[in-house]
Coordinates of C-alpha atoms and ligand atoms in Angstrom, one line a residue:
Chain D
M1 CA -19.2 9.5 -18.8
L2 CA -22.1 7.1 -18.4
V3 CA -20.6 4.5 -20.8
I4 CA -17.0 4.7 -19.5
S5 CA -18.0 4.6 -15.9
A6 CA -20.1 1.5 -16.6
F7 CA -17.2 -0.1 -18.3
L8 CA -14.8 0.8 -15.5
L9 CA -17.1 -0.4 -12.8
A10 CA -18.2 -3.6 -14.5
N11 CA -14.6 -4.3 -15.5
G12 CA -15.8 -5.7 -18.8
G13 CA -18.6 -8.0 -17.5
I14 CA -21.8 -8.0 -15.5
P15 CA -21.3 -10.0 -12.2
R16 CA -23.2 -13.3 -12.0
D17 CA -24.6 -13.2 -8.5
L18 CA -27.3 -11.0 -7.3
A19 CA -25.4 -9.3 -4.4
H20 CA -22.7 -8.1 -6.8
R21 CA -25.2 -7.0 -9.4
L22 CA -27.0 -5.0 -6.8
A23 CA -23.8 -3.5 -5.6
L24 CA -22.8 -2.6 -9.2
A25 CA -26.2 -0.9 -9.7
I26 CA -26.0 1.1 -6.5
T27 CA -22.5 2.2 -7.1
Y28 CA -23.1 3.1 -10.8
T29 CA -26.2 5.1 -10.0
T30 CA -24.7 6.9 -7.0
F31 CA -21.4 7.8 -8.7
N32 CA -23.2 9.1 -11.9
A33 CA -25.8 11.0 -9.9
V34 CA -23.1 12.7 -8.0
F35 CA -21.2 13.6 -11.1
I36 CA -24.3 15.1 -12.7
L37 CA -25.0 17.1 -9.5
M38 CA -21.4 18.4 -9.7
M39 CA -21.9 19.5 -13.2
Y40 CA -25.3 20.9 -12.6
T41 CA -24.6 22.9 -9.4
G42 CA -21.0 23.9 -10.2
K43 CA -20.1 22.7 -6.7
T44 CA -17.3 20.3 -6.3
D45 CA -16.3 19.5 -2.7
R46 CA -19.6 18.6 -1.1
F47 CA -20.4 16.0 -3.8
R48 CA -16.8 14.7 -3.9
A49 CA -17.0 14.2 -0.1
A50 CA -20.3 12.2 -0.5
L51 CA -18.3 9.6 -2.4
Y52 CA -14.9 10.0 -0.7
V53 CA -15.9 9.9 2.9
P54 CA -17.7 6.5 2.7
L55 CA -14.8 5.1 0.7
A56 CA -12.7 4.8 3.9
P57 CA -15.1 2.6 5.9
F58 CA -16.0 0.7 2.7
F59 CA -12.3 0.0 2.2
T60 CA -12.1 -1.4 5.7
I61 CA -15.1 -3.7 5.0
S62 CA -13.8 -4.7 1.6
F63 CA -10.2 -5.2 2.6
M64 CA -10.8 -7.0 5.9
G65 CA -13.3 -9.2 4.1
R66 CA -10.7 -10.1 1.5
M67 CA -8.0 -10.7 4.2
I68 CA -10.3 -13.1 6.2
E69 CA -11.3 -14.8 2.9
Q70 CA -7.6 -15.1 1.9
F71 CA -6.4 -16.5 5.2
H72 CA -9.7 -18.4 5.9
A73 CA -8.2 -21.8 5.2
H74 CA -5.2 -21.2 7.5
P75 CA -5.4 -22.2 11.1
A76 CA -3.3 -19.2 12.0
F77 CA -2.6 -15.9 10.4
V78 CA 0.9 -16.0 9.0
D79 CA 3.8 -13.8 9.9
F80 CA 4.2 -10.6 7.9
V81 CA 7.3 -11.8 6.0
F82 CA 5.5 -15.0 4.9
R83 CA 2.4 -13.3 3.5
E84 CA 3.1 -14.0 -0.1
K85 CA 0.1 -12.3 -1.7
L86 CA -0.3 -9.4 0.7
P87 CA -1.9 -6.4 -1.2
I88 CA 0.2 -3.3 -1.1
C89 CA -1.2 0.1 -0.1
P90 CA 0.1 3.3 -1.8
I91 CA 1.6 4.6 1.5
S92 CA 3.7 1.4 1.8
L93 CA 4.6 1.7 -1.8
S94 CA 6.2 5.1 -1.1
M95 CA 8.5 3.3 1.4
T96 CA 9.6 0.7 -1.1
L97 CA 10.6 3.1 -3.9
V98 CA 14.2 3.8 -2.7
P99 CA 15.1 0.1 -2.2
A100 CA 13.3 -0.7 -5.5
A101 CA 15.4 1.9 -7.4
L102 CA 18.6 0.6 -5.9
T103 CA 18.0 -3.2 -6.2
R104 CA 15.1 -3.5 -8.7
T105 CA 13.4 -5.6 -6.0
F106 CA 10.4 -4.8 -3.9
F107 CA 10.7 -5.3 -0.1
W108 CA 7.1 -6.4 0.3
P109 CA 5.6 -9.8 0.8
G110 CA 3.2 -9.5 -2.2
M111 CA 3.0 -10.3 -5.9
L112 CA 4.2 -8.1 -8.7
T113 CA 1.1 -8.3 -10.7
G114 CA -2.0 -10.5 -11.2
T115 CA -3.4 -10.4 -7.7
Y116 CA -5.5 -7.8 -5.9
A117 CA -3.5 -4.7 -5.2
A118 CA -0.3 -6.3 -6.6
I119 CA 2.8 -4.1 -6.2
V120 CA 3.5 -3.1 -9.8
S121 CA -0.2 -2.8 -10.6
M122 CA -0.4 -0.3 -7.7
L123 CA 2.8 1.4 -8.9
V124 CA 1.2 2.0 -12.4
I125 CA -2.0 3.4 -10.7
W126 CA 0.1 5.6 -8.5
I127 CA 2.3 7.0 -11.3
T128 CA -0.7 7.8 -13.5
G129 CA -2.7 9.2 -10.6
S130 CA 0.2 11.4 -9.6
L131 CA 1.0 12.6 -13.2
A132 CA -2.7 13.5 -13.7
L133 CA -3.8 14.7 -10.3
G134 CA -0.7 15.4 -8.3
R135 CA -1.8 15.7 -4.7
G136 CA -5.3 15.5 -5.9
W137 CA -4.7 11.8 -5.2
C138 CA -5.3 12.6 -1.5
S139 CA -8.8 13.9 -2.2
W140 CA -10.0 11.8 -5.1
G141 CA -8.2 8.4 -4.7
C142 CA -6.8 7.7 -1.3
F143 CA -9.0 5.2 0.5
F144 CA -7.8 6.2 4.0
G145 CA -8.3 10.0 3.9
G146 CA -12.1 9.6 4.2
W147 CA -11.7 8.7 7.8
D148 CA -10.2 11.9 8.9
E149 CA -12.2 13.9 6.4
G150 CA -15.4 12.5 7.8
F151 CA -14.3 13.1 11.4
S152 CA -13.1 16.6 10.6
R153 CA -16.7 17.5 9.6
V154 CA -18.2 16.4 12.9
L155 CA -17.9 19.8 14.8
S156 CA -19.1 23.1 13.4
K157 CA -16.0 24.9 14.9
P158 CA -12.6 23.6 15.8
F159 CA -12.0 23.0 19.5
F160 CA -8.4 24.3 19.3
K161 CA -6.0 25.4 16.6
A162 CA -3.0 23.2 16.0
P163 CA 0.4 24.9 15.7
A164 CA 1.4 25.8 12.1
W165 CA 4.7 24.0 12.2
L166 CA 2.8 20.7 12.3
R167 CA 2.2 21.2 8.5
D168 CA 5.9 20.3 7.9
L169 CA 5.7 17.0 9.9
P170 CA 4.7 14.8 6.9
F171 CA 7.9 15.8 5.1
A172 CA 9.9 14.7 8.2
S173 CA 7.8 11.6 8.4
L174 CA 8.5 10.7 4.7
L175 CA 12.2 11.2 5.1
L176 CA 12.5 9.3 8.4
F177 CA 10.4 6.3 7.3
A178 CA 11.9 6.1 3.8
L179 CA 15.4 6.0 5.4
L180 CA 14.3 3.6 8.2
S181 CA 12.7 1.3 5.6
A182 CA 15.8 1.4 3.4
A183 CA 18.1 0.7 6.4
T184 CA 16.0 -2.1 7.9
L185 CA 14.7 -3.4 4.5
F186 CA 11.3 -3.6 6.1
P187 CA 8.3 -1.4 5.7
V188 CA 8.6 0.0 9.2
Y189 CA 5.8 2.7 8.9
C190 CA 3.3 0.2 7.6
V191 CA 3.9 -2.6 10.1
L192 CA 4.4 -0.5 13.2
F193 CA 3.0 3.1 13.0
C194 CA 0.4 3.3 10.3
P195 CA -2.6 5.2 11.8
V196 CA -5.1 3.1 9.9
K197 CA -3.5 -0.2 10.7
A198 CA -6.1 -1.0 13.3
V199 CA -8.9 -1.0 10.8
T200 CA -7.1 -2.4 7.8
D201 CA -5.1 -5.4 8.8
I202 CA -5.3 -8.6 10.7
P203 CA -2.3 -8.8 12.9
P204 CA 0.0 -11.8 12.5
E205 CA -0.3 -14.4 15.2
H206 CA 2.7 -13.3 17.2
F207 CA 1.5 -9.7 17.0
M208 CA -1.8 -10.8 18.5
K209 CA 0.0 -12.5 21.3
A210 CA 1.9 -9.3 21.9
A211 CA -1.4 -7.6 22.6
W212 CA 0.3 -4.3 23.2
M213 CA 1.0 -3.9 19.5
W214 CA -2.7 -4.3 18.7
R215 CA -3.5 -1.7 21.5
L216 CA -0.9 0.7 20.1
H217 CA -2.5 0.6 16.7
L218 CA -5.9 1.2 18.2
V219 CA -4.5 4.2 20.2
I220 CA -2.8 5.7 17.2
F221 CA -6.0 5.3 15.1
F222 CA -8.2 7.0 17.7
A223 CA -5.7 9.7 18.4
A224 CA -4.7 10.6 14.8
V225 CA -7.7 9.6 12.8
V226 CA -10.6 10.2 15.1
A227 CA -9.9 12.6 18.0
L228 CA -7.5 15.0 16.3
P229 CA -9.5 15.6 13.1
V230 CA -12.6 16.2 15.3
L231 CA -10.9 18.6 17.6
V232 CA -8.9 20.7 15.0
K233 CA -11.5 20.3 12.3
R234 CA -8.8 19.4 9.7
R235 CA -7.8 16.3 8.0
A236 CA -5.2 15.8 10.7
Q237 CA -3.7 12.5 9.7
C238 CA -3.2 13.7 6.1
A239 CA -2.0 17.2 7.1
Y240 CA 0.3 16.3 10.0
F241 CA 1.6 12.7 9.5
C242 CA 1.0 11.0 6.2
P243 CA 4.3 10.3 4.3
L244 CA 2.5 9.7 1.1
G245 CA 0.8 13.0 1.4
A246 CA 4.3 14.6 1.6
L247 CA 5.4 12.7 -1.5
Q248 CA 2.3 13.8 -3.4
C249 CA 3.1 17.4 -2.5
G250 CA 6.4 16.9 -4.4
V251 CA 5.1 15.0 -7.4
G252 CA 2.2 17.4 -7.7
C253 CA 4.4 19.7 -9.8
V254 CA 4.0 17.3 -12.8
S255 CA 0.2 17.6 -12.7
P256 CA -1.2 20.2 -15.1
F257 CA -3.9 21.2 -12.5
E258 CA -3.8 23.4 -9.5
V259 CA -6.2 25.6 -7.5
R260 CA -5.4 29.3 -7.5
I261 CA -6.7 32.5 -6.0
D262 CA -7.5 35.4 -8.4
T263 CA -5.9 38.2 -6.3
K264 CA -7.9 40.8 -8.2
A265 CA -11.2 39.3 -7.1
C266 CA -10.1 38.2 -3.6
S267 CA -11.6 40.3 -0.8
G268 CA -9.2 38.9 1.8
C269 CA -11.9 37.5 4.0
G270 CA -9.8 34.5 4.9
T271 CA -12.6 31.9 4.6
C272 CA -10.3 29.7 2.5
I273 CA -7.5 29.8 5.1
R274 CA -9.9 28.9 7.9
N275 CA -11.6 26.1 5.9
C276 CA -8.8 24.3 4.0
P277 CA -8.8 20.8 5.5
L278 CA -5.1 20.4 4.7
L279 CA -3.8 23.8 5.8
A280 CA -2.6 24.4 2.3
I281 CA -3.4 28.1 2.2
T282 CA -1.6 30.7 4.3
E283 CA -1.7 34.5 4.4
E284 CA 1.5 34.6 2.4
S285 CA 0.3 32.1 -0.3
L286 CA -3.0 33.9 -0.5
A287 CA -1.2 37.1 -1.3
R288 CA 0.7 35.3 -4.1
G289 CA -2.6 33.9 -5.4
S290 CA -1.4 30.4 -4.8
C291 CA -2.7 27.5 -2.7
G292 CA 0.8 26.0 -2.2
I293 CA 2.1 22.5 -2.8
R294 CA -0.1 21.0 0.0
C295 CA -3.3 21.6 -1.9
A296 CA -5.2 18.4 -2.6
K297 CA -7.7 19.9 -5.1
C298 CA -10.7 19.0 -3.0
G299 CA -12.5 22.1 -4.2
K300 CA -13.7 23.2 -0.7
C301 CA -12.2 26.7 -1.0
V302 CA -13.6 27.0 -4.6
D303 CA -17.0 26.1 -3.3
N304 CA -16.9 28.4 -0.3
C305 CA -15.2 31.5 -1.6
P306 CA -17.7 34.3 -1.4
S307 CA -15.9 36.3 -4.1
G308 CA -15.4 33.5 -6.6
A309 CA -11.7 34.2 -6.4
A310 CA -10.6 30.6 -5.7
H311 CA -10.7 28.5 -8.8
F312 CA -9.3 25.5 -10.6
H313 CA -6.5 26.4 -12.9
I314 CA -4.4 24.9 -15.6
K315 CA -0.7 25.6 -15.2
T316 CA 0.9 27.8 -17.9
T317 CA -2.5 29.6 -18.5
E318 CA -3.3 33.0 -17.0
P319 CA -4.6 33.1 -13.4
G320 CA -8.4 33.8 -13.4
A321 CA -8.8 32.8 -17.1
G322 CA -10.9 29.8 -18.2
K323 CA -12.1 28.9 -14.7
N324 CA -14.9 26.6 -15.9
I325 CA -12.9 24.8 -18.6
A326 CA -10.1 24.2 -16.1
R327 CA -12.6 22.7 -13.6
L328 CA -14.1 20.5 -16.2
L329 CA -10.8 19.3 -17.5
F330 CA -9.8 18.4 -14.0
L331 CA -13.1 16.8 -13.0
Y332 CA -13.1 14.2 -15.7
P333 CA -9.7 12.4 -14.9
A334 CA -10.4 12.9 -11.2
F335 CA -13.8 11.4 -11.5
F336 CA -12.7 8.5 -13.6
F337 CA -9.9 7.8 -11.1
M338 CA -12.3 7.8 -8.2
T339 CA -14.9 5.7 -10.1
A340 CA -12.4 2.9 -11.1
F341 CA -10.2 3.0 -7.9
G342 CA -12.8 3.9 -5.3
G343 CA -15.9 2.5 -7.1
S344 CA -14.5 -1.0 -7.1
I345 CA -14.1 -0.7 -3.3
W346 CA -17.6 0.7 -2.9
M347 CA -19.0 -2.3 -4.9
D348 CA -17.1 -4.9 -3.0
A349 CA -18.1 -3.5 0.4
I350 CA -21.7 -3.1 -0.6
S351 CA -21.9 -6.7 -1.9
R352 CA -20.3 -7.9 1.3
I353 CA -22.9 -6.0 3.4
I354 CA -25.7 -7.4 1.2
L355 CA -24.3 -10.9 1.7
L356 CA -23.9 -10.3 5.4
V357 CA -27.5 -9.1 5.8
F358 CA -29.1 -12.0 3.8
T359 CA -26.7 -14.9 4.5
G360 CA -24.8 -14.0 7.6
R361 CA -21.5 -14.4 5.6
M362 CA -19.2 -11.8 4.1
F363 CA -17.8 -13.8 1.3
Chain X
M1 CA 4.8 32.3 -27.9
A2 CA 2.5 32.9 -24.9
L3 CA -0.3 31.3 -26.9
K4 CA 1.8 28.3 -27.6
I5 CA 2.6 27.8 -23.9
K6 CA -1.0 28.3 -23.0
N7 CA -2.1 25.7 -25.5
T8 CA 0.5 23.3 -24.2
G9 CA -1.1 23.6 -20.8
Y10 CA -4.5 22.8 -22.2
A11 CA -3.2 19.9 -24.3
W12 CA -1.4 18.5 -21.2
A13 CA -4.6 18.8 -19.2
A14 CA -6.8 17.3 -21.9
L15 CA -4.5 14.3 -22.3
T16 CA -4.9 13.3 -18.6
T17 CA -8.4 12.0 -19.2
P18 CA -7.5 9.5 -22.0
A19 CA -4.3 8.6 -20.1
M20 CA -6.3 7.8 -17.0
I21 CA -8.8 5.7 -18.9
L22 CA -6.1 3.8 -20.8
M23 CA -4.2 3.1 -17.6
L24 CA -7.2 1.9 -15.8
M25 CA -8.2 -0.4 -18.7
Y26 CA -4.7 -1.7 -19.5
N27 CA -3.2 -1.7 -16.0
E28 CA -2.2 -5.4 -16.2
N29 CA -0.4 -5.0 -19.5
L30 CA 1.4 -1.9 -18.4
S31 CA 2.5 -3.6 -15.2
R32 CA 3.9 -6.5 -17.1
A33 CA 5.7 -4.2 -19.5
L34 CA 7.2 -2.3 -16.5
I35 CA 8.3 -5.6 -14.9
S36 CA 10.1 -6.9 -17.9
A37 CA 11.6 -3.5 -18.9
F38 CA 13.2 -3.1 -15.5
G39 CA 13.6 -6.7 -14.5
L40 CA 11.6 -6.1 -11.3
R41 CA 11.3 -8.9 -8.7
I42 CA 10.2 -9.4 -5.1
S43 CA 13.2 -9.2 -2.8
P44 CA 14.4 -12.7 -1.6
R45 CA 14.0 -11.2 1.9
F46 CA 10.3 -11.6 1.3
S47 CA 10.1 -14.4 -1.3
G48 CA 12.5 -16.6 0.8
G49 CA 15.0 -16.9 -2.1
E50 CA 15.1 -19.7 -4.8
I51 CA 14.6 -23.3 -3.7
V52 CA 18.0 -24.9 -4.3
R53 CA 17.2 -28.4 -3.0
T54 CA 14.1 -30.5 -2.5
A55 CA 14.5 -33.6 -0.3
D56 CA 11.8 -36.2 -0.8
H57 CA 11.0 -38.1 2.4
G58 CA 8.2 -40.2 0.9
R59 CA 5.3 -39.0 2.9
Y60 CA 6.4 -35.4 2.8
R61 CA 9.0 -33.0 1.1
T62 CA 11.5 -30.5 2.4
N63 CA 12.3 -27.5 0.3
I64 CA 15.6 -25.7 1.2
H65 CA 16.0 -22.2 -0.2
R66 CA 19.3 -20.5 -0.8
P67 CA 20.8 -18.5 2.1
V68 CA 19.6 -14.9 1.8
F69 CA 21.9 -12.0 2.9
N70 CA 20.8 -9.5 0.3
G71 CA 20.9 -5.9 1.3
L72 CA 20.5 -2.6 -0.5
T73 CA 24.0 -2.3 -1.9
G74 CA 25.5 -5.7 -1.2
D75 CA 25.3 -8.5 1.3
R76 CA 24.4 -7.9 5.0
K77 CA 26.0 -9.4 8.0
T78 CA 22.9 -11.2 9.0
G79 CA 20.5 -13.2 6.9
F80 CA 18.4 -16.3 6.9
I81 CA 17.8 -19.6 5.2
Q82 CA 14.2 -20.7 4.6
V83 CA 13.1 -24.3 4.9
D84 CA 9.6 -25.5 4.1
W85 CA 7.8 -28.8 4.7
E86 CA 4.8 -30.0 2.8
P87 CA 2.1 -31.2 2.4
V88 CA 0.7 -30.4 5.8
T89 CA -1.6 -33.4 5.9
S90 CA 1.3 -35.9 5.8
L91 CA 3.8 -34.3 8.1
P92 CA 4.9 -36.3 11.1
E93 CA 4.5 -34.6 14.5
T94 CA 8.2 -34.2 14.9
I95 CA 10.3 -33.4 11.8
R96 CA 14.0 -33.6 11.9
E97 CA 16.0 -32.2 9.0
E98 CA 19.7 -32.3 8.7
L99 CA 21.2 -29.1 7.2
D100 CA 24.6 -28.5 5.9
I101 CA 24.2 -24.9 4.8
Y102 CA 27.7 -24.2 3.5
G103 CA 28.8 -27.7 2.6
N104 CA 31.6 -27.5 5.2
A105 CA 30.5 -30.5 7.1
E106 CA 29.2 -28.3 9.9
K107 CA 25.9 -30.2 9.9
F108 CA 23.1 -29.4 12.3
I109 CA 19.6 -30.6 12.8
V110 CA 16.5 -28.4 12.9
I111 CA 13.6 -30.0 14.7
L112 CA 10.1 -28.8 14.1
N113 CA 7.1 -29.8 16.2
S114 CA 4.3 -29.6 13.7
A115 CA 1.7 -29.8 16.4
D116 CA 2.7 -26.6 18.2
G117 CA 5.2 -24.9 15.8
T118 CA 8.1 -25.0 18.2
V119 CA 11.6 -25.3 16.7
S120 CA 14.8 -26.5 18.3
Y121 CA 18.3 -27.4 17.0
E122 CA 20.8 -30.1 17.6
N123 CA 24.5 -29.2 17.1
K124 CA 23.6 -25.6 16.4
P125 CA 26.7 -23.9 14.8
F126 CA 27.8 -20.5 16.0
Y127 CA 26.4 -18.8 12.8
V128 CA 22.8 -19.9 13.4
A129 CA 20.7 -17.5 15.4
E130 CA 18.5 -18.7 18.2
D131 CA 14.9 -17.6 17.4
P132 CA 13.7 -18.7 14.0
I133 CA 10.5 -17.3 12.4
V134 CA 8.0 -20.1 12.1
S135 CA 4.8 -20.0 10.1
H136 CA 2.0 -22.4 9.3
F137 CA 0.2 -22.4 6.0
H138 CA -2.5 -24.5 4.6
S139 CA 0.1 -26.3 2.5
G140 CA 2.7 -26.9 5.2
W141 CA 5.2 -25.2 7.6
A142 CA 8.0 -22.8 6.9
V143 CA 10.9 -21.8 9.1
R144 CA 13.3 -19.0 8.6
I145 CA 16.5 -19.7 10.4
G146 CA 18.5 -16.6 11.2
L147 CA 22.2 -16.7 9.9
K148 CA 25.2 -14.6 10.8
K149 CA 27.9 -14.2 8.2
G150 CA 31.1 -15.9 8.7
G151 CA 29.9 -19.5 8.7
R152 CA 30.3 -20.3 5.1
N153 CA 33.8 -21.8 5.2
K154 CA 37.2 -21.3 6.5
E155 CA 38.2 -18.7 3.9
E156 CA 35.2 -16.6 4.7
R157 CA 35.9 -16.7 8.4
E158 CA 39.4 -15.5 7.6
G159 CA 38.0 -12.5 5.6
D160 CA 36.6 -13.7 2.3
Q161 CA 33.3 -11.9 1.7
G162 CA 32.5 -13.5 -1.7
G163 CA 29.1 -13.7 -3.2
L164 CA 26.5 -16.1 -1.7
A165 CA 25.7 -17.7 -5.1
G166 CA 29.1 -19.2 -4.8
A167 CA 28.2 -20.8 -1.5
A168 CA 25.4 -22.7 -3.3
Q169 CA 27.8 -23.7 -6.0
R170 CA 30.5 -24.8 -3.7
N171 CA 28.0 -26.9 -1.7
P172 CA 26.8 -29.9 -3.6
S173 CA 24.0 -30.4 -1.1
L174 CA 22.7 -26.9 -2.0
Q175 CA 22.8 -27.5 -5.8
S176 CA 19.4 -27.4 -7.4
Q177 CA 17.8 -30.8 -7.8
K178 CA 14.5 -29.3 -8.7
P179 CA 15.2 -25.7 -9.7
G180 CA 12.3 -23.5 -8.9
E181 CA 11.0 -20.3 -7.7
S182 CA 10.2 -19.7 -4.1
R183 CA 7.4 -22.0 -2.9
K184 CA 3.8 -21.3 -3.9
R185 CA 1.4 -21.3 -1.0
Ligands
SF4_1 S1 -12.2 32.7 0.6 FE1 -12.0 33.7 -1.4 S2 -12.2 35.9 -1.0 FE2 -11.8 34.9 1.0 S3 -9.6 35.0 1.3 FE3 -10.0 33.1 0.3 S4 -9.9 33.4 -1.9 FE4 -10.0 35.4 -0.9
SF4_2 S1 -6.5 24.8 -1.0 FE1 -8.6 24.5 -1.5 S2 -8.7 22.8 -2.9 FE2 -6.7 22.8 -2.0 S3 -6.8 21.4 -0.3 FE3 -7.3 23.5 0.6 S4 -9.5 23.7 0.4 FE4 -8.9 21.9 -0.9

């Protein structure tokens, strides 16, 4: 673990400048310390969250820094369709899959490979992440989910309970935006409705002029990513809106891992139902010993179950059997994924913060 | 039998770790393999389409891309043609470019004010839409002129919906002088 994480984080070489070296040292130490604590304590979620929640603000710092750097030389930020090297995010990727399958072309103003977050490079990451972790992507890899996870932890009790049917909204969102994107040949969700747009993009010039668009993105961000998660104490954006989350629920069937409830050990206290940040567990699924397709394998229910009934499980093996080995076999790929995918974001953001503090510049 | 299935589960689970490490280490190679295996490309709706003609004006160059109407399952009724001017340091304040998109003598002039990015037309044919998308790069200016189908030639107006590659072939002014990919910014 120590060697492989060093290799993944350093990407084959030690950075030349001090800020990046320091960032590498901080990230490497933090990630490995967290992994050791996970192994030592047998707890998963609280340590995962310690890396996952900062990932979202770090992504904003890293990505916005790169965008400013990339467009630095331009007197104006260019229109969306002209952004030739625009990095793609996995949510937008899900919108480009239908047109790509039909035309073998990607409807995105980016590069196929060779640049930061290039389209096919991201596709390879997404395919492997999905095959290995299924919806675990949403708790171990997604660099947006940390926002609503962080805000969902602010209050000790929910202010109100959101209606259960909202759980199905992401599926409708996926269908609607996939069809709309295919019909308009434009990533509609990404450009117009993405709840994290306000903190992860620089609006093109004509969008800035149309200040209402900028305000709309800010309103969506504060409503879906800040206020709602605080009030309902759930990862509201992921649970109620995210189309990629819905897609991950579907592709999750190919992952060998799941979280199950050992019905013989379960006392029926309902702690897991009340605490699941993604509303994955219901009374019915609990009775079946399943966490359902919405489970993102965060491990919160496993950590908090007073009877030890909730556990990581390998599909095709008996429920309740080999709990520890299943957890270990899951944690390694999940942790490598988080280290390489999230760790690089951690490092880039930390190095930009160091640069900002000592030089007043972010790149 | 049950043991076999159980072992398959463990093997499948154990394989995810090396698969993950290999993917993370060889992402670039895997991406290139996927691109060549499936012939993946960026849609011309975003790349602007291939450059089919480059006009050298001495101080500056004009790149004219092929008209793009590509849709999901065929051509769409509306599209665009992209025109770029570079390098930015040598561009006159007012640029006039004569375009004959379909080689049917319906020439029109696109006029770009490189100081403020406004675009106007002279002799605008019916199939050219009003509001182009204009962008300024460090290397120059690019304009996407909206097109409606039906402007290519007489036959098309009377119902021929043939491929657009043919339009570039039929039109000598759109034949590639310097074949190239879409412009690099
Ligand atoms: S928290 Fe544990 S004991 Fe309580 S209902 Fe959930 S699985 Fe059963
Ligand atoms: S069911 Fe458990 S592991 Fe799955 S998302 Fe909910 S709390 Fe996390």
